[in-house]
Short mmCIF file of C-alpha atoms and ligand atoms in Angstrom, two decimals:
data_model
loop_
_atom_site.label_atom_id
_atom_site.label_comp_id
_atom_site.label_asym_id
_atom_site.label_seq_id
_atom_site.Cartn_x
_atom_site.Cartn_y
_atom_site.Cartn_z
CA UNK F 1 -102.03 147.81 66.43
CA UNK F 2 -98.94 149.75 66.92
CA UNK F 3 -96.48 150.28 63.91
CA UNK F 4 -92.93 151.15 65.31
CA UNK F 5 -90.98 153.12 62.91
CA UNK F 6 -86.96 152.70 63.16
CA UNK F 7 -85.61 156.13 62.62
CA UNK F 8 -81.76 156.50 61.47
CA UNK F 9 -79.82 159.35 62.17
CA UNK F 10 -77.17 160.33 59.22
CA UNK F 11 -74.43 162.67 58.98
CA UNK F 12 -75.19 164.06 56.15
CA UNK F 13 -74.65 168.02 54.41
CA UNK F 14 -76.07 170.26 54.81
CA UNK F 15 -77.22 168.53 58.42
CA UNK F 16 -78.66 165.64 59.59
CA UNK F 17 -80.71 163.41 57.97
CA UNK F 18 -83.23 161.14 59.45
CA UNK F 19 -84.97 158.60 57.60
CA UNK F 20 -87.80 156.42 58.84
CA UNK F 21 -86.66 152.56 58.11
CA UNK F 22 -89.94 151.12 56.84
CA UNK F 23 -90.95 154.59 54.66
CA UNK F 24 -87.43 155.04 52.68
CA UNK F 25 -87.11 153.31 49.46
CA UNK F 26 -83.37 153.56 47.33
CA UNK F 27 -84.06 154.22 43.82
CA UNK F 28 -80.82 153.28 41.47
CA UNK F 29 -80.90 154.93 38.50
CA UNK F 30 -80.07 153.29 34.89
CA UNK F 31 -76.97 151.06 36.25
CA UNK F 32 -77.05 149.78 32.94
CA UNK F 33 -74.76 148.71 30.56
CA UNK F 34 -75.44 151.29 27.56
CA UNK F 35 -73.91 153.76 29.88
CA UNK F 36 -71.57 152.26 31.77
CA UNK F 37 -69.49 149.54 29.33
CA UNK F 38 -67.78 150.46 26.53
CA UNK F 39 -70.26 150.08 23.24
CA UNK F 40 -73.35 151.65 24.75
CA UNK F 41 -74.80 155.02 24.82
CA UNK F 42 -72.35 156.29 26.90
CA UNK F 43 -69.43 155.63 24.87
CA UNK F 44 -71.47 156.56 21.54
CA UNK F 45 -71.52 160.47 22.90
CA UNK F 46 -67.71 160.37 23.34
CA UNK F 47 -67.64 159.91 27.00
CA UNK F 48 -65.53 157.87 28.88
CA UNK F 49 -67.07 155.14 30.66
CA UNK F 50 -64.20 153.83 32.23
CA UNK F 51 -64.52 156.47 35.10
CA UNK F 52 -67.94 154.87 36.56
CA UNK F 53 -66.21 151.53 37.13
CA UNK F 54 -65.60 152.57 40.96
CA UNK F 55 -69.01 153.57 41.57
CA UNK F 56 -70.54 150.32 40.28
CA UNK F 57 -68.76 148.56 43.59
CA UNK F 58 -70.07 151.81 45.83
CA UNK F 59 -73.44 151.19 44.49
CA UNK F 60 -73.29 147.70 45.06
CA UNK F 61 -72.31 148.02 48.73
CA UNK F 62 -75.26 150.18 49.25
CA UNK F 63 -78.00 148.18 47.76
CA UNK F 64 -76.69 145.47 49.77
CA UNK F 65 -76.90 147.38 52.73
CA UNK F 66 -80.22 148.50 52.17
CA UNK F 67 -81.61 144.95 51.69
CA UNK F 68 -79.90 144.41 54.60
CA UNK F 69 -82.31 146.94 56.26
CA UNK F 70 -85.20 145.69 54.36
CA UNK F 71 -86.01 148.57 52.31
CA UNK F 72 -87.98 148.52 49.35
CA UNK F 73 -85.84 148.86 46.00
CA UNK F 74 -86.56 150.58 42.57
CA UNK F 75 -83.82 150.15 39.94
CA UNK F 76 -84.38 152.31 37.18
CA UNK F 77 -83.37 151.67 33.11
CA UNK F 78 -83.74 154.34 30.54
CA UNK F 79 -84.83 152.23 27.34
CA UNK F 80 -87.08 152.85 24.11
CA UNK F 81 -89.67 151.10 22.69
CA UNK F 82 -88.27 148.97 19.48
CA UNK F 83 -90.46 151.60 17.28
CA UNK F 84 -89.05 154.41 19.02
CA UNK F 85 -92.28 155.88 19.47
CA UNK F 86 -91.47 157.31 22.98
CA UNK F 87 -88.49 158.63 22.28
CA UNK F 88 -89.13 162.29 21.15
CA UNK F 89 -86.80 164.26 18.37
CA UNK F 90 -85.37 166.54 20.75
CA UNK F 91 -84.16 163.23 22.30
CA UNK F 92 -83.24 161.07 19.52
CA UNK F 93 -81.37 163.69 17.82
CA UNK F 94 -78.95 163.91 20.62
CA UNK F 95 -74.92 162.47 19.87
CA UNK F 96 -72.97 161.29 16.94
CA UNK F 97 -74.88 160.64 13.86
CA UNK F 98 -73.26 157.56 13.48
CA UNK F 99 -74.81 156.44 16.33
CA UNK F 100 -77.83 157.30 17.69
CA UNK F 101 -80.54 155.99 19.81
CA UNK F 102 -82.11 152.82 18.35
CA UNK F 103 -79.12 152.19 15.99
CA UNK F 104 -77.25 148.75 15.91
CA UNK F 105 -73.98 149.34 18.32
CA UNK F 106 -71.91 146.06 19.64
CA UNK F 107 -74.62 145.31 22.29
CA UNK F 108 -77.53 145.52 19.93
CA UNK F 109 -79.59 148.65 19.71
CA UNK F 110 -78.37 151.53 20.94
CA UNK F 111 -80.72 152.39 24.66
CA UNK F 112 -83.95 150.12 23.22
CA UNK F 113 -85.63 147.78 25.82
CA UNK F 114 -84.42 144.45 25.71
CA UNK F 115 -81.49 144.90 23.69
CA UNK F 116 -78.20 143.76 25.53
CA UNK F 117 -77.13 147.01 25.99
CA UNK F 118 -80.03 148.28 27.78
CA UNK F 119 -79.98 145.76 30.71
CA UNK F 120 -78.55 146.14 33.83
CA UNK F 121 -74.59 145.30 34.47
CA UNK F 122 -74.19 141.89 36.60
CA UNK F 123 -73.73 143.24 39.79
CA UNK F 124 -76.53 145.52 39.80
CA UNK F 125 -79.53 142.97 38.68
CA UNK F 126 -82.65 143.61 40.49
CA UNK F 127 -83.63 140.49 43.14
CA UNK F 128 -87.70 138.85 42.24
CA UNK F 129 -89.69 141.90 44.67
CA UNK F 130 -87.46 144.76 43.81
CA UNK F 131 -88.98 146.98 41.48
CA UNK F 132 -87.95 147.69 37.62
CA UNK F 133 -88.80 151.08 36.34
CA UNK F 134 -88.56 151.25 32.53
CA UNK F 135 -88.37 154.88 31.50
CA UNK F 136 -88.27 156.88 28.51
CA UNK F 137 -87.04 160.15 29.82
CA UNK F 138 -84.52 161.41 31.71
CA UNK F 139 -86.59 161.76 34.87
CA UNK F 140 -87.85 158.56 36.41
CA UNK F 141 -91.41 159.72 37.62
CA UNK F 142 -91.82 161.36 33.54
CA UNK F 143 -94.31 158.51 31.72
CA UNK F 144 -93.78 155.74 34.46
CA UNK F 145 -95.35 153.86 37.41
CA UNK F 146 -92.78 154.72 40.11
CA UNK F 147 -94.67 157.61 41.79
CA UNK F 148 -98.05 155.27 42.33
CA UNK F 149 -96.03 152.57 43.17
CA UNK F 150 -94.04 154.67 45.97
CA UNK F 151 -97.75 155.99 47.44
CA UNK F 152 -98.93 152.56 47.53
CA UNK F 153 -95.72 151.35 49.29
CA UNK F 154 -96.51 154.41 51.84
CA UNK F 155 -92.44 155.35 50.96
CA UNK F 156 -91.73 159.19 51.91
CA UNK F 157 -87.81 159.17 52.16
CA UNK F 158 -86.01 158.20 48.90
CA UNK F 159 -82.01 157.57 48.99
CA UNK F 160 -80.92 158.12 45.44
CA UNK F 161 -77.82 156.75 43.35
CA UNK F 162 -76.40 155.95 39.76
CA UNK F 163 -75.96 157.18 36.73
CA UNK F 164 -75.20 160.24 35.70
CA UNK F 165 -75.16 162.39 38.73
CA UNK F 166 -76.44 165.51 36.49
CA UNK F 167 -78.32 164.27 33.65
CA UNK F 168 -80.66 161.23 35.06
CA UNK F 169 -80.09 160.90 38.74
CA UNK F 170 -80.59 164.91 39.50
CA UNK F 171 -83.68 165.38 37.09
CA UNK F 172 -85.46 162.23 39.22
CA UNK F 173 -84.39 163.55 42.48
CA UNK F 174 -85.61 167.18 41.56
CA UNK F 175 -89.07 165.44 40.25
CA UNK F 176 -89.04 163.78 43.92
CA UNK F 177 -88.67 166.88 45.89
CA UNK F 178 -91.40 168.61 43.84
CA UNK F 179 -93.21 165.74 44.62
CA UNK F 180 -92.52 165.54 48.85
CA UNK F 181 -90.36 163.09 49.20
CA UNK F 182 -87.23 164.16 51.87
CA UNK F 183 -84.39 163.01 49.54
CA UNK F 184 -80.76 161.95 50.11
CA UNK F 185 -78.19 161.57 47.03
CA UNK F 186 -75.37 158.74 48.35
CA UNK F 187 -72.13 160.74 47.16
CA UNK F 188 -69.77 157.99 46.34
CA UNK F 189 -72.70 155.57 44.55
CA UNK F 190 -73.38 158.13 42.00
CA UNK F 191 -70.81 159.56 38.82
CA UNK F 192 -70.22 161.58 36.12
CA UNK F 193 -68.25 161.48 32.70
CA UNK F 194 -67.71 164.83 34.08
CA UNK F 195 -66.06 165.11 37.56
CA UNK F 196 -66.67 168.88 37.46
CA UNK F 197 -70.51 167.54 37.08
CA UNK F 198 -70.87 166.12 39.76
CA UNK F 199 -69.32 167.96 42.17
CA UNK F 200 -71.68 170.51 40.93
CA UNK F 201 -74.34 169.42 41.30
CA UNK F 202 -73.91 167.80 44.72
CA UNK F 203 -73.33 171.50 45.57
CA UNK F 204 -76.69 172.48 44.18
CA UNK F 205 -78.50 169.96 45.85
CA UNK F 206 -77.21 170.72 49.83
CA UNK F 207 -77.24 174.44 48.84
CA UNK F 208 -79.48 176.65 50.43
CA UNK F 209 -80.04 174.55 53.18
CA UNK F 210 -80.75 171.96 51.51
CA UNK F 211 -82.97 172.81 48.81
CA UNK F 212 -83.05 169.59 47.03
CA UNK F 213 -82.22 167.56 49.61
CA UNK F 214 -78.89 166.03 51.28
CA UNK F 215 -76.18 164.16 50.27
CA UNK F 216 -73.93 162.07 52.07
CA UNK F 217 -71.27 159.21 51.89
CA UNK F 218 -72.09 155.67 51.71
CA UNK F 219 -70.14 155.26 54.99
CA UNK F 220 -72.45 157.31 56.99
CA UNK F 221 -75.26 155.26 56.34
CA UNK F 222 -73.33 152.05 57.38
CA UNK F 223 -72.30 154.35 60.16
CA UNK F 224 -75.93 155.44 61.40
CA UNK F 225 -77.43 155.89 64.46
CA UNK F 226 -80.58 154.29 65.43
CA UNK F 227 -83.47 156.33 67.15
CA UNK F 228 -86.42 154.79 67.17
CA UNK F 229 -88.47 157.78 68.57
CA UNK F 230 -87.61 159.73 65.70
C1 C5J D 301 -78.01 160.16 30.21
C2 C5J D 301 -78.60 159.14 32.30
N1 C5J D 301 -76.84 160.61 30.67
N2 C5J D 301 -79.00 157.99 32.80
N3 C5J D 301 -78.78 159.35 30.98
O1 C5J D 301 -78.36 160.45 29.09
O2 C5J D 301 -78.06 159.97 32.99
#
């Protein structure tokens, strides 16, 4: 029996990027409301929220695009246990003091798992057969199922995006390149409080040829050329 794999081409920096259709998976990290609506965990550490708005409509574009292609889909959410038990002191002592992690904010506790805050924002709700990665850390392979789950599904391409490009989204894509998977962060579907942040470390990742992986526009995936010899 012969498996055909669809190879696109992308533009991407610092060159190409090909991904094999049926081995890529998107993982969309922690599109959730504690960091991107006013009240949450975001806001709690001073930041501005306001300036992820735009990339909540980028992101959406792209996970509709790759449904469209049939991918599989892991949506990520950083959230605690009630007791707090995973949530280390090096963590929880992190912010304000007036509001920390597993205190009551305007959409219940503060980054704990089924609280309000901790769910994902409307447009960004996983479909039934997407994956939901609950994690504790920053990293999304740290104390989760995601990396079985990706070698079952046979996935060895990952296209990244979310929140924040330096803090959540870089630690998971660094964890995925020490782990072999050819990684691609989607420029305009991922921000920062920080704009200096980001730019950063979209730098560090194409530097060096590449030594994290690529990055590229949402509009050169739409834009992608098809090659299905790879
Ligand atoms: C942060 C995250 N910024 N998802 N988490 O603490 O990037």
């Amino acid at each position: 029996m012969s498996h055909t794999i669809h190879w696109l081409e992308i533009d991407a920096q610092p060159h190409t990027y090909k991904l094999p259709l049926e081995k890529t998976a998107l993982v969309m990290i922690d599109m959730q409301r504690d960091f991107i609506q006013p009240g949450g965990f975001g806001a709690a550490l001073g930041n501005d929220v306001g300036r992820l708005a735009d990339t909540v409509k980028v992101a959406r574009q792209l996970l509709d695009w790759c449904r469209a292609q049939g991918m599989l889909i892991a949506h990520t959410r950083e959230a605690h246990a009630a007791d707090l038990s995973d949530c280390p002191p090096a963590k929880l002592n992190r912010g304000s003091p007036a509001l920390k992690i597993g205190d009551a904010g305007p959409m219940g506790r503060i980054l704990v798992d089924g609280e309000a805050g901790s769910d994902f924002v409307p447009e960004l709700v996983p479909l039934p057969g997407e994956l939901e990665i609950v994690k504790p850390g920053k990293g999304a392979f740290y104390a989760t199922e995601l990396g079985s789950l990706l070698q079952q599904s046979g996935v060895t391409h990952l296209l990244f995006a979310g929140v924040t490009t330096e803090v959540c989204v870089q630690t998971t894509m660094r964890e995925a390149n020490d782990r072999g998977y050819e990684c691609l962060l989607v420029e305009d579907a991922t921000e920062s409080y920080f704009p200096e942040f980001k730019q950063a470390t979209l730098a560090m990742i194409r530097s060096q040829g590449g030594i994290v992986g690529w990055t590229a526009p949402l509009s050169a995936l739409q834009g992608a050329r098809e090659n299905v010899h790879g």
